[in-house]
Coordinates of C-alpha atoms in Angstrom, one line a residue:
M1 CA 116.5 -26.2 15.7
A2 CA 113.3 -27.6 14.2
V3 CA 111.0 -29.9 16.3
V4 CA 110.9 -33.3 14.7
A5 CA 108.6 -36.3 15.3
S6 CA 110.2 -39.2 17.1
H7 CA 109.2 -41.6 14.3
I8 CA 108.6 -41.4 10.6
V9 CA 104.9 -41.7 9.6
P10 CA 103.9 -43.6 6.5
R11 CA 103.7 -41.8 3.2
L12 CA 100.6 -41.6 1.1
A13 CA 100.5 -42.0 -2.7
S14 CA 97.8 -42.2 -5.3
S15 CA 97.6 -45.0 -7.8
P16 CA 96.6 -44.6 -11.4
D17 CA 93.1 -45.8 -10.8
G18 CA 92.6 -43.0 -8.2
K19 CA 93.0 -45.2 -5.0
V20 CA 95.0 -43.9 -2.1
V21 CA 97.8 -46.2 -0.9
A22 CA 99.8 -45.9 2.3
F23 CA 103.5 -46.3 1.7
A24 CA 105.7 -47.3 4.8
D25 CA 108.8 -45.6 6.0
S26 CA 111.7 -45.5 3.6
P27 CA 113.4 -48.9 3.7
F28 CA 116.6 -47.2 2.6
L29 CA 116.8 -45.3 5.9
P30 CA 116.1 -47.9 8.7
T31 CA 115.9 -46.7 12.3
S32 CA 115.7 -48.4 15.7
T33 CA 111.9 -48.6 15.3
T34 CA 111.9 -50.0 11.8
P35 CA 110.3 -53.5 11.8
A36 CA 112.7 -56.4 11.0
A37 CA 110.3 -58.0 8.5
I38 CA 109.7 -56.7 4.9
Q39 CA 106.6 -54.5 5.0
P40 CA 103.9 -54.4 2.2
N41 CA 104.2 -51.7 -0.5
T42 CA 107.9 -51.3 0.1
R43 CA 110.9 -52.0 -2.0
A44 CA 113.0 -55.2 -1.4
I45 CA 115.9 -56.8 -3.1
A46 CA 115.8 -60.5 -4.3
H47 CA 119.3 -62.0 -4.0
L48 CA 119.5 -64.8 -6.7
T49 CA 123.2 -65.2 -6.9
R50 CA 126.3 -63.3 -6.0
D51 CA 126.1 -61.1 -9.1
V52 CA 122.4 -61.3 -9.9
L53 CA 120.0 -59.2 -7.8
Q54 CA 116.5 -58.2 -8.7
P55 CA 114.4 -55.4 -7.2
V56 CA 110.8 -56.1 -6.3
L57 CA 108.0 -53.9 -4.9
V58 CA 106.3 -56.2 -2.4
Q59 CA 102.5 -56.0 -3.2
P60 CA 100.5 -58.8 -1.5
N61 CA 97.3 -57.2 -3.0
A62 CA 97.7 -56.0 -6.5
G63 CA 94.5 -54.0 -6.7
A64 CA 95.4 -51.8 -3.6
S65 CA 98.8 -50.6 -4.7
P66 CA 100.4 -48.9 -7.7
S67 CA 102.5 -50.6 -10.3
S68 CA 106.1 -51.6 -9.3
A69 CA 107.3 -50.1 -12.5
P70 CA 107.2 -46.4 -13.4
D71 CA 104.5 -45.2 -15.6
P72 CA 105.0 -46.1 -19.3
V73 CA 107.0 -43.5 -21.2
P74 CA 106.8 -43.6 -25.1
N75 CA 110.4 -42.5 -25.6
L76 CA 111.8 -45.2 -23.2
K77 CA 109.4 -48.0 -24.4
R78 CA 108.5 -49.1 -21.0
R79 CA 105.6 -51.5 -20.4
A80 CA 103.5 -52.0 -17.3
P81 CA 103.7 -55.5 -15.8
S82 CA 100.9 -57.9 -16.3
A83 CA 98.3 -58.5 -13.6
A84 CA 99.6 -62.2 -13.1
S85 CA 103.2 -61.0 -12.3
S86 CA 102.1 -58.1 -10.1
T87 CA 101.6 -60.3 -7.1
S88 CA 104.4 -62.8 -7.7
L89 CA 108.1 -62.7 -8.4
N90 CA 109.2 -64.9 -11.3
T91 CA 112.9 -66.0 -11.5
R92 CA 114.9 -68.9 -12.9
F93 CA 114.7 -70.4 -9.4
G94 CA 110.9 -70.5 -9.4
S95 CA 107.9 -68.3 -8.6
F96 CA 107.6 -66.6 -5.3
A97 CA 104.3 -65.0 -4.1
H98 CA 104.7 -61.5 -2.6
S99 CA 102.8 -62.7 0.5
D100 CA 105.7 -65.1 1.1
L101 CA 108.3 -62.2 0.9
L102 CA 106.9 -60.6 4.1
V103 CA 109.7 -62.2 6.2
P104 CA 112.6 -60.8 8.2
A105 CA 115.2 -59.3 6.0
G106 CA 117.9 -61.7 5.1
S107 CA 115.7 -64.8 5.2
Q108 CA 115.6 -67.6 2.8
V109 CA 112.4 -68.0 0.8
R110 CA 111.4 -71.1 -1.0
S111 CA 109.5 -71.1 -4.3
S112 CA 105.9 -72.1 -4.6
S113 CA 106.9 -75.5 -6.0
G114 CA 109.6 -76.0 -3.4
T115 CA 112.4 -76.7 -5.9
G116 CA 114.3 -73.4 -5.6
F117 CA 115.0 -70.6 -3.1
I118 CA 116.1 -66.9 -3.0
H119 CA 117.2 -64.6 -0.2
I120 CA 115.1 -61.4 0.4
L121 CA 117.1 -58.4 1.5
R122 CA 116.4 -54.9 2.7
P123 CA 117.4 -52.3 0.0
T124 CA 120.5 -50.2 0.4
P125 CA 122.1 -47.8 -2.0
E126 CA 124.7 -50.4 -2.8
L127 CA 122.2 -53.1 -3.5
W128 CA 120.0 -50.7 -5.5
T129 CA 123.0 -49.7 -7.6
L130 CA 123.5 -53.3 -8.6
S131 CA 119.9 -54.0 -9.4
L132 CA 118.3 -50.8 -10.6
P133 CA 117.0 -50.5 -14.2
H134 CA 119.7 -48.7 -16.3
R135 CA 118.5 -45.7 -18.1
T136 CA 122.0 -44.2 -18.3
Q137 CA 125.4 -45.2 -17.2
V138 CA 125.6 -45.8 -13.4
V139 CA 127.9 -44.3 -10.8
Y140 CA 128.9 -47.5 -8.9
T141 CA 129.6 -47.7 -5.2
P142 CA 133.4 -47.4 -5.4
D143 CA 133.0 -44.0 -7.1
S144 CA 130.1 -42.8 -5.2
S145 CA 131.6 -43.6 -1.8
Y146 CA 134.8 -41.9 -2.6
I147 CA 133.1 -38.9 -4.0
L148 CA 130.9 -38.4 -0.9
H149 CA 134.0 -38.7 1.3
R150 CA 136.0 -36.1 -0.7
L151 CA 133.0 -33.7 -0.8
R152 CA 132.7 -34.0 3.0
V153 CA 129.0 -34.8 2.8
R154 CA 127.5 -35.4 6.3
P155 CA 124.1 -35.4 7.9
G156 CA 122.3 -32.1 7.3
S157 CA 124.4 -31.2 4.2
R158 CA 122.9 -29.8 0.9
V159 CA 124.2 -31.5 -2.2
I160 CA 123.6 -30.4 -5.8
E161 CA 123.6 -33.2 -8.3
A162 CA 123.4 -32.4 -12.0
G163 CA 122.7 -35.3 -14.3
A164 CA 120.7 -37.7 -12.1
G165 CA 120.3 -40.4 -14.8
S166 CA 119.3 -43.7 -13.2
G167 CA 119.5 -42.3 -9.7
S168 CA 122.3 -44.4 -8.3
F169 CA 124.3 -41.5 -6.8
T170 CA 121.0 -39.9 -5.8
H171 CA 120.2 -42.7 -3.4
A172 CA 123.7 -42.9 -2.0
A173 CA 123.7 -39.1 -1.3
S174 CA 120.3 -39.2 0.3
R175 CA 121.6 -41.6 3.0
A176 CA 124.6 -39.4 3.5
V177 CA 122.6 -36.2 4.1
Y178 CA 119.9 -37.8 6.1
N179 CA 119.8 -36.4 9.7
G180 CA 116.4 -37.6 11.0
V181 CA 114.4 -34.7 9.7
H182 CA 112.5 -36.7 7.1
E183 CA 109.0 -35.1 6.8
K184 CA 108.5 -31.7 5.2
P185 CA 107.9 -28.7 7.4
M186 CA 104.2 -28.0 8.2
S187 CA 102.3 -24.8 8.1
Q188 CA 101.3 -22.7 11.2
S189 CA 98.0 -24.6 11.4
G190 CA 99.9 -27.9 12.1
K191 CA 98.8 -29.6 8.9
Q192 CA 101.4 -30.7 6.5
P193 CA 101.0 -29.1 3.0
D194 CA 100.3 -31.2 0.0
S195 CA 103.4 -32.3 -1.9
E196 CA 104.2 -31.4 -5.5
D197 CA 102.8 -34.7 -6.7
G198 CA 99.4 -34.1 -5.1
L199 CA 100.0 -36.4 -2.2
P200 CA 98.0 -35.5 0.9
G201 CA 99.9 -34.4 4.0
N202 CA 99.9 -35.9 7.4
S203 CA 98.8 -34.1 10.6
E204 CA 100.4 -36.6 13.1
I205 CA 103.8 -34.8 13.1
E206 CA 104.5 -32.0 15.5
N207 CA 104.3 -28.5 14.1
I208 CA 107.5 -27.4 12.3
N209 CA 107.6 -23.8 11.2
K210 CA 108.3 -23.3 7.6
P211 CA 111.6 -21.4 7.0
T212 CA 111.5 -17.8 5.9
H213 CA 113.3 -16.9 2.8
G214 CA 116.6 -15.1 3.5
I215 CA 120.3 -15.5 4.0
P216 CA 121.7 -19.0 4.9
S217 CA 122.4 -19.7 8.5
D218 CA 125.5 -21.4 9.9
N219 CA 123.9 -24.8 9.8
G220 CA 123.1 -24.5 6.1
G221 CA 119.4 -23.5 6.5
L222 CA 117.7 -20.3 5.5
C223 CA 117.1 -17.6 8.0
G224 CA 115.2 -14.3 7.6
K225 CA 115.9 -11.2 9.4
N226 CA 113.4 -12.0 12.2
T227 CA 113.7 -15.8 12.3
T228 CA 114.9 -17.8 15.3
A229 CA 117.0 -20.9 15.4
S230 CA 113.9 -23.1 15.7
Q231 CA 112.6 -21.8 12.4
T232 CA 115.7 -22.7 10.3
D233 CA 115.6 -25.6 7.8
S234 CA 118.2 -28.0 9.1
Q235 CA 117.1 -30.9 7.0
G236 CA 119.7 -32.6 4.8
R237 CA 118.7 -32.3 1.1
V238 CA 119.8 -33.6 -2.3
L239 CA 118.9 -31.1 -5.1
S240 CA 118.9 -33.1 -8.2
F241 CA 118.7 -31.8 -11.8
E242 CA 118.0 -33.8 -14.9
F243 CA 117.9 -32.5 -18.5
H244 CA 115.8 -35.4 -19.8
A245 CA 112.1 -34.9 -18.9
D246 CA 111.1 -38.7 -19.1
R247 CA 114.1 -39.7 -16.9
A248 CA 113.2 -37.0 -14.4
A249 CA 109.6 -38.2 -14.2
I250 CA 110.6 -41.9 -13.7
L251 CA 113.2 -40.9 -11.0
R252 CA 110.4 -38.9 -9.1
H253 CA 108.1 -42.1 -9.3
E254 CA 110.9 -44.3 -7.9
L255 CA 111.7 -41.9 -5.1
R256 CA 108.0 -41.8 -4.1
Q257 CA 108.0 -45.5 -3.9
H258 CA 111.2 -45.5 -1.8
G259 CA 110.0 -42.9 0.6
L260 CA 112.8 -40.5 -0.3
S261 CA 110.8 -37.7 -2.0
D262 CA 111.0 -35.4 1.0
I263 CA 114.8 -35.6 1.0
I264 CA 115.4 -35.4 -2.7
T265 CA 114.1 -32.7 -5.1
V266 CA 114.2 -33.6 -8.8
T267 CA 114.0 -30.7 -11.2
N268 CA 113.9 -31.0 -15.0
R269 CA 116.3 -28.3 -16.3
D270 CA 119.2 -27.7 -18.5
V271 CA 121.6 -26.4 -15.8
C272 CA 124.2 -25.4 -18.4
A273 CA 121.8 -22.7 -19.7
A274 CA 119.5 -22.0 -16.8
G275 CA 121.7 -22.4 -13.8
F276 CA 120.9 -24.1 -10.4
T277 CA 118.7 -21.5 -8.6
L278 CA 115.1 -22.7 -7.7
P279 CA 112.8 -19.7 -7.9
D280 CA 109.7 -21.9 -7.2
Q281 CA 108.5 -20.7 -3.8
D282 CA 106.5 -23.9 -3.3
L283 CA 109.7 -25.8 -2.6
D284 CA 110.6 -25.8 1.0
I285 CA 114.2 -24.8 0.4
G286 CA 113.8 -21.0 0.3
G287 CA 114.0 -20.7 -3.5
N288 CA 117.8 -21.1 -3.4
T289 CA 120.0 -24.2 -3.0
Y290 CA 122.9 -22.8 -0.8
A291 CA 124.7 -26.1 -1.3
T292 CA 128.1 -27.1 0.3
A293 CA 128.8 -29.9 -2.1
V294 CA 128.3 -30.2 -5.9
F295 CA 128.4 -33.3 -8.2
L296 CA 128.3 -32.7 -11.9
D297 CA 127.8 -35.8 -14.1
L298 CA 127.4 -33.8 -17.4
P299 CA 128.9 -34.0 -20.9
A300 CA 130.2 -30.5 -20.6
P301 CA 130.5 -29.5 -16.9
W302 CA 132.5 -26.4 -17.9
L303 CA 129.3 -24.7 -19.1
A304 CA 127.5 -25.2 -15.8
I305 CA 130.4 -24.2 -13.5
P306 CA 130.0 -20.4 -14.1
H307 CA 126.4 -20.6 -12.7
L308 CA 127.8 -21.9 -9.4
T309 CA 128.2 -18.7 -7.4
R310 CA 127.4 -17.4 -4.0
E311 CA 125.8 -14.3 -5.4
N312 CA 122.9 -16.1 -7.1
G313 CA 122.2 -18.3 -4.1
S314 CA 123.5 -21.5 -5.5
L315 CA 126.3 -22.0 -3.1
S316 CA 126.6 -21.5 0.7
K317 CA 127.7 -18.1 1.8
T318 CA 129.1 -19.2 5.1
K319 CA 131.0 -22.4 4.3
A320 CA 133.6 -23.6 1.8
V321 CA 132.1 -25.4 -1.1
R322 CA 133.6 -28.6 -2.7
I323 CA 132.9 -29.8 -6.2
C324 CA 133.4 -33.1 -8.1
C325 CA 133.1 -33.4 -11.9
F326 CA 132.6 -36.9 -13.4
S327 CA 134.2 -37.0 -16.9
P328 CA 134.9 -40.1 -19.0
C329 CA 137.5 -38.3 -21.2
L330 CA 140.8 -36.8 -20.1
E331 CA 140.2 -33.9 -22.5
Q332 CA 136.9 -33.1 -20.7
A333 CA 138.7 -33.2 -17.4
L334 CA 141.5 -30.8 -18.5
R335 CA 139.0 -28.3 -19.8
T336 CA 137.0 -28.5 -16.6
V337 CA 140.1 -27.8 -14.6
A338 CA 140.9 -24.8 -16.7
V339 CA 137.3 -23.3 -16.1
L340 CA 137.5 -24.0 -12.4
R341 CA 140.7 -22.0 -12.1
E342 CA 139.1 -19.1 -14.0
Q343 CA 136.1 -19.1 -11.6
G344 CA 138.3 -19.0 -8.4
W345 CA 138.3 -22.6 -7.4
V346 CA 141.5 -23.9 -5.9
E347 CA 143.1 -27.3 -4.9
E348 CA 142.2 -29.0 -8.2
D349 CA 142.8 -32.7 -8.1
L350 CA 142.3 -35.4 -10.7
V351 CA 141.6 -38.9 -9.5
E352 CA 140.8 -42.2 -11.3
I353 CA 139.5 -45.2 -9.4
A354 CA 140.0 -48.8 -10.6
H355 CA 138.1 -51.3 -8.4
K356 CA 138.5 -55.0 -8.6
R357 CA 137.2 -57.8 -6.5
L358 CA 139.8 -60.2 -5.0
E359 CA 138.8 -63.9 -5.2
V360 CA 140.5 -66.2 -2.7
R361 CA 140.7 -70.0 -3.7
R362 CA 142.4 -73.0 -2.2
I363 CA 144.2 -75.2 -4.9
G364 CA 144.5 -78.9 -4.0
L365 CA 146.6 -81.6 -5.6
G366 CA 146.4 -81.7 -9.3
G367 CA 145.6 -78.0 -9.6
K368 CA 141.9 -78.4 -8.7
E369 CA 140.0 -75.9 -6.5
V370 CA 139.0 -77.5 -3.2
G371 CA 135.5 -76.9 -2.0
Y372 CA 134.4 -74.7 -4.9
K373 CA 132.6 -75.6 -8.1
S374 CA 134.2 -73.3 -10.6
R375 CA 132.7 -72.3 -13.9
V376 CA 135.2 -72.9 -16.7
P377 CA 135.1 -70.2 -19.5
A378 CA 134.8 -71.4 -23.1
A379 CA 138.3 -70.1 -23.9
T380 CA 139.9 -72.4 -21.3
A381 CA 137.8 -75.4 -21.8
D382 CA 140.4 -77.3 -23.9
D383 CA 143.1 -76.7 -21.3
E384 CA 140.8 -78.0 -18.6
L385 CA 140.2 -81.1 -20.6
K386 CA 143.9 -81.6 -21.1
I387 CA 144.6 -81.2 -17.4
G388 CA 141.8 -83.7 -16.6
S389 CA 143.1 -86.3 -19.1
V390 CA 146.7 -86.1 -17.7
E391 CA 145.4 -86.5 -14.1
E392 CA 143.3 -89.6 -15.2
S393 CA 146.4 -91.1 -16.8
V394 CA 148.5 -90.6 -13.7
G395 CA 145.7 -92.1 -11.6
R396 CA 145.6 -95.2 -13.8
L397 CA 149.4 -95.6 -13.6
K398 CA 149.3 -95.4 -9.8
K399 CA 146.6 -98.1 -9.7
Q400 CA 148.6 -100.4 -12.0
L401 CA 151.7 -99.9 -9.9
W402 CA 149.8 -100.6 -6.7
H403 CA 148.3 -103.8 -8.2
R404 CA 151.8 -104.9 -9.4
K405 CA 153.2 -104.4 -5.9
V406 CA 150.4 -106.4 -4.3
K407 CA 150.8 -109.3 -6.8
Q408 CA 154.5 -109.3 -6.1
A409 CA 153.9 -109.5 -2.4
R410 CA 151.5 -112.4 -2.8
Q411 CA 154.0 -114.3 -4.9
R412 CA 156.7 -113.8 -2.3
E413 CA 154.3 -115.1 0.4
R414 CA 153.4 -118.1 -1.6
A415 CA 157.0 -118.9 -2.2
A416 CA 157.7 -118.6 1.5
K417 CA 154.8 -121.0 2.3
K418 CA 156.1 -123.5 -0.2
R419 CA 159.6 -123.6 1.2
K420 CA 158.2 -123.9 4.7
L421 CA 156.1 -126.9 3.7
E422 CA 158.9 -128.6 2.0
N423 CA 161.1 -128.2 5.0
N424 CA 158.8 -129.6 7.8
G425 CA 156.0 -131.4 5.7
S426 CA 153.5 -130.8 8.4
D427 CA 149.8 -130.5 7.3
D428 CA 148.9 -128.6 10.5
E429 CA 151.4 -126.0 9.8
A430 CA 150.2 -125.8 6.2
H431 CA 146.6 -125.3 7.5
Q432 CA 147.8 -122.4 9.7
D433 CA 149.7 -120.9 6.8
D434 CA 146.5 -121.0 4.8
S435 CA 144.6 -119.1 7.5
S436 CA 147.3 -116.5 7.8
D437 CA 147.3 -116.1 4.0
G438 CA 143.6 -115.3 4.1
D439 CA 144.1 -112.8 6.9
M440 CA 147.0 -111.1 4.9
E441 CA 144.8 -110.9 1.8
T442 CA 142.0 -109.2 3.8
V443 CA 144.5 -106.6 5.1
E444 CA 145.8 -106.1 1.6
D445 CA 142.3 -105.5 0.4
D446 CA 141.7 -102.8 3.0
E447 CA 144.9 -101.1 2.2
R448 CA 143.9 -101.2 -1.5
D449 CA 140.5 -99.6 -0.7
D450 CA 142.3 -96.8 1.3
A451 CA 144.6 -96.1 -1.5
T452 CA 141.7 -95.9 -3.9
K453 CA 139.9 -93.4 -1.7
E454 CA 143.0 -91.3 -1.5
E455 CA 143.4 -91.3 -5.2
T456 CA 139.7 -90.4 -6.0
G457 CA 139.6 -87.7 -3.3
N458 CA 137.1 -89.3 -1.1
G459 CA 139.4 -90.1 1.7
K460 CA 141.3 -88.0 4.1
L461 CA 143.9 -86.7 1.5
H462 CA 141.7 -83.9 0.0
L463 CA 140.7 -81.9 3.2
L464 CA 139.5 -78.4 3.0
N465 CA 142.3 -77.1 5.2
Q466 CA 145.0 -78.7 2.8
G467 CA 146.2 -77.1 -0.4
R468 CA 147.8 -73.8 -1.4
V469 CA 145.8 -70.6 -1.0
V470 CA 145.9 -68.3 -4.0
V471 CA 144.4 -64.9 -4.7
R472 CA 143.4 -63.5 -8.1
T473 CA 141.5 -60.4 -9.3
E474 CA 138.3 -60.7 -11.3
P475 CA 138.9 -60.0 -15.0
E476 CA 136.3 -57.4 -15.5
L477 CA 135.9 -54.0 -13.9
K478 CA 132.7 -53.4 -11.9
T479 CA 132.8 -49.6 -12.1
H480 CA 132.2 -46.9 -14.6
T481 CA 135.8 -45.9 -15.6
S482 CA 135.9 -42.1 -15.5
Y483 CA 138.1 -39.2 -14.2
L484 CA 137.0 -37.4 -11.1
V485 CA 138.0 -33.7 -10.8
F486 CA 137.8 -32.3 -7.3
A487 CA 138.2 -28.6 -6.4
V488 CA 137.4 -26.3 -3.4
L489 CA 135.9 -22.8 -3.5
P490 CA 137.0 -21.1 -0.3
L491 CA 135.3 -18.3 1.4
A492 CA 136.2 -14.7 0.2
W493 CA 138.4 -12.9 2.8
T494 CA 138.3 -9.1 2.8
E495 CA 139.9 -6.4 4.9
A496 CA 136.8 -6.2 7.1
D497 CA 137.0 -10.0 7.8
E498 CA 140.6 -9.6 8.7
A499 CA 139.8 -6.7 11.1
N500 CA 137.0 -8.7 12.7
A501 CA 139.3 -11.7 13.1
R502 CA 141.9 -9.6 14.8
L503 CA 139.3 -8.3 17.3
K504 CA 138.0 -11.8 17.9
H505 CA 141.4 -13.4 18.3
P506 CA 143.9 -10.7 19.4
I507 CA 147.6 -11.3 19.1
P508 CA 149.3 -11.5 22.5
P509 CA 151.7 -8.6 23.2
R510 CA 155.5 -9.1 22.9
P511 CA 157.1 -9.7 26.3
T512 CA 159.6 -7.2 27.6
S513 CA 163.2 -7.7 26.6
Q514 CA 165.0 -10.1 28.9
L515 CA 168.8 -10.1 28.9
N516 CA 171.1 -12.7 30.1
P517 CA 173.4 -11.0 32.7
K518 CA 176.2 -13.4 32.0
T519 CA 176.3 -13.5 28.2
G520 CA 174.3 -10.4 27.4
K521 CA 172.0 -12.2 25.0
D522 CA 168.4 -11.4 24.6
Y523 CA 166.2 -14.2 25.8
T524 CA 163.1 -12.8 24.0
S525 CA 164.3 -14.1 20.6
G526 CA 165.9 -17.2 19.3
D527 CA 165.4 -20.9 20.1
K528 CA 165.7 -20.4 23.9
A529 CA 163.4 -17.4 24.0
P530 CA 160.9 -17.5 26.9
K531 CA 157.5 -18.5 25.6
P532 CA 154.8 -16.2 27.0
T533 CA 151.5 -17.5 28.0
A534 CA 148.1 -16.5 26.5
D535 CA 148.0 -13.3 28.6
G536 CA 151.5 -12.3 27.4
K537 CA 153.2 -13.1 30.7
L538 CA 156.1 -15.5 31.3
S539 CA 155.6 -18.8 33.1
K540 CA 156.6 -19.3 36.7
T541 CA 159.6 -21.5 35.7
Q542 CA 161.0 -18.9 33.3
E543 CA 160.5 -16.2 36.0
K544 CA 162.4 -18.2 38.5
K545 CA 165.3 -18.8 36.1
L546 CA 165.5 -15.1 35.3
K547 CA 165.4 -14.2 39.0
K548 CA 168.2 -16.7 39.8
A549 CA 170.3 -15.3 36.9
A550 CA 169.8 -11.8 38.2
E551 CA 170.7 -12.7 41.8
K552 CA 173.8 -14.5 40.6
A553 CA 174.8 -11.5 38.6
A554 CA 174.3 -9.2 41.6
R555 CA 176.4 -11.5 43.8
Q556 CA 179.2 -11.5 41.2
A557 CA 179.1 -7.8 40.9
A558 CA 179.2 -7.4 44.7
A559 CA 182.3 -9.7 44.9
G560 CA 184.0 -7.8 42.2
A561 CA 183.5 -4.5 44.0
N562 CA 184.7 -5.9 47.3
K563 CA 187.8 -7.3 45.6
S564 CA 188.6 -3.9 44.0
A565 CA 188.2 -2.2 47.3
T566 CA 190.5 -4.4 49.2
S567 CA 193.2 -4.1 46.6

């Protein structure tokens, strides 16, 4: 097993003006030693609202770091950001200086004017999928997570991806295969070789022997005839292929910014015509892929499937290989299944994933949502106005009924006082009645205020724990609707493999025939047959039972002989 440094050293990159900039560890792969705060020259995600995320490359000093956007490409019409916006993040909630974003991940950051705020987050493949610049259609998290699960991608695996596009699935696969071996192997002199982008190496990592080109080892690496286990390449890798040259260049630029260029290898190639082998000996993967998982996001995956063979080094020679083809049309999926069967793939499976978010709301009296400021769509605005007018009418009727009841109560009280005064004619009693009438009016005013509060929703009637809880699904799908075709390519099993398996796992010999002396049945067959142990012998309990049966049969035979002799 290769010797790896205990921590990841910063990456180095060159800016367009020739300056050398140090990139920190990959924020997509945090470790126990990763700082909690956002570091300079690293990617972060600005959380504006629940559905609006914006990526930002934090650059406190604009002159010392490269642009946050990829280099301009004429075909894609990309423009470099202006110098004013390179050190600040401008959103609808205000402007945020990059120096203010160097805070612990998850913190709330106020704008320069103090009128708005955002939350700054550490990037993850899920957040990057929701915020990345779309160059092609994106494989969203519901699809990518299920695909990686079905392909059994684990730390140390090698994954082939054809059709990188915007790099959504590429980032998700890089986290799945990452096993701690992040830096490239170094030469025998202890100095890391320069990368394909001309980035200088780093000599602070311990010496890791470069793997020798040869056959794949059991752990997915490449071993030569004279290599040892410490010289094998056990690093998990994502081998990505992209037909469009400009998209491949932009993806390489983003991976360098994210610190993932040592895990992901991007190759500009038409895999339908040239296949998946990598004859470039400068790549630290032995010139072959030897992958155990394949993901094809191509318009015609059936043209690339014949190039996936163990003979040309594309697939692993020691493990079963699993494949997933991402096809938007059912006709494409059916044609892919037919070609997979012709090439020896088995266990074909067609899956479609429909992902919807469940929204939980509490509906109060009158059909209003409690504790939530809902956004009314334009199509339902008239219905909401109608509901509001009806509720207002009901409220006015309730108020009128209340005032009528209060007026009637006062009239009854006045009539009672008048009758009482006529009966006794006492001024003192009349004075006392006037005072009690004032107290009663005060109580009635308080009751009226309480009733008004209950009607307007400012009292104790509209509490958050009251109302009916309802659940609804969001109206729009948040995933790319496509068909997923899965298949497995098992290992070839020859007569020699069968003979070696028999030598390694011999079949225990059949026990000797055991007859029941009473019934004459063979105990070595049937449901009640004695089960031999691994060495082919019977258990002690079974031996005791057979011994008792033999002794009983001998006693019966002796008794029969004595009986015949006496007679």
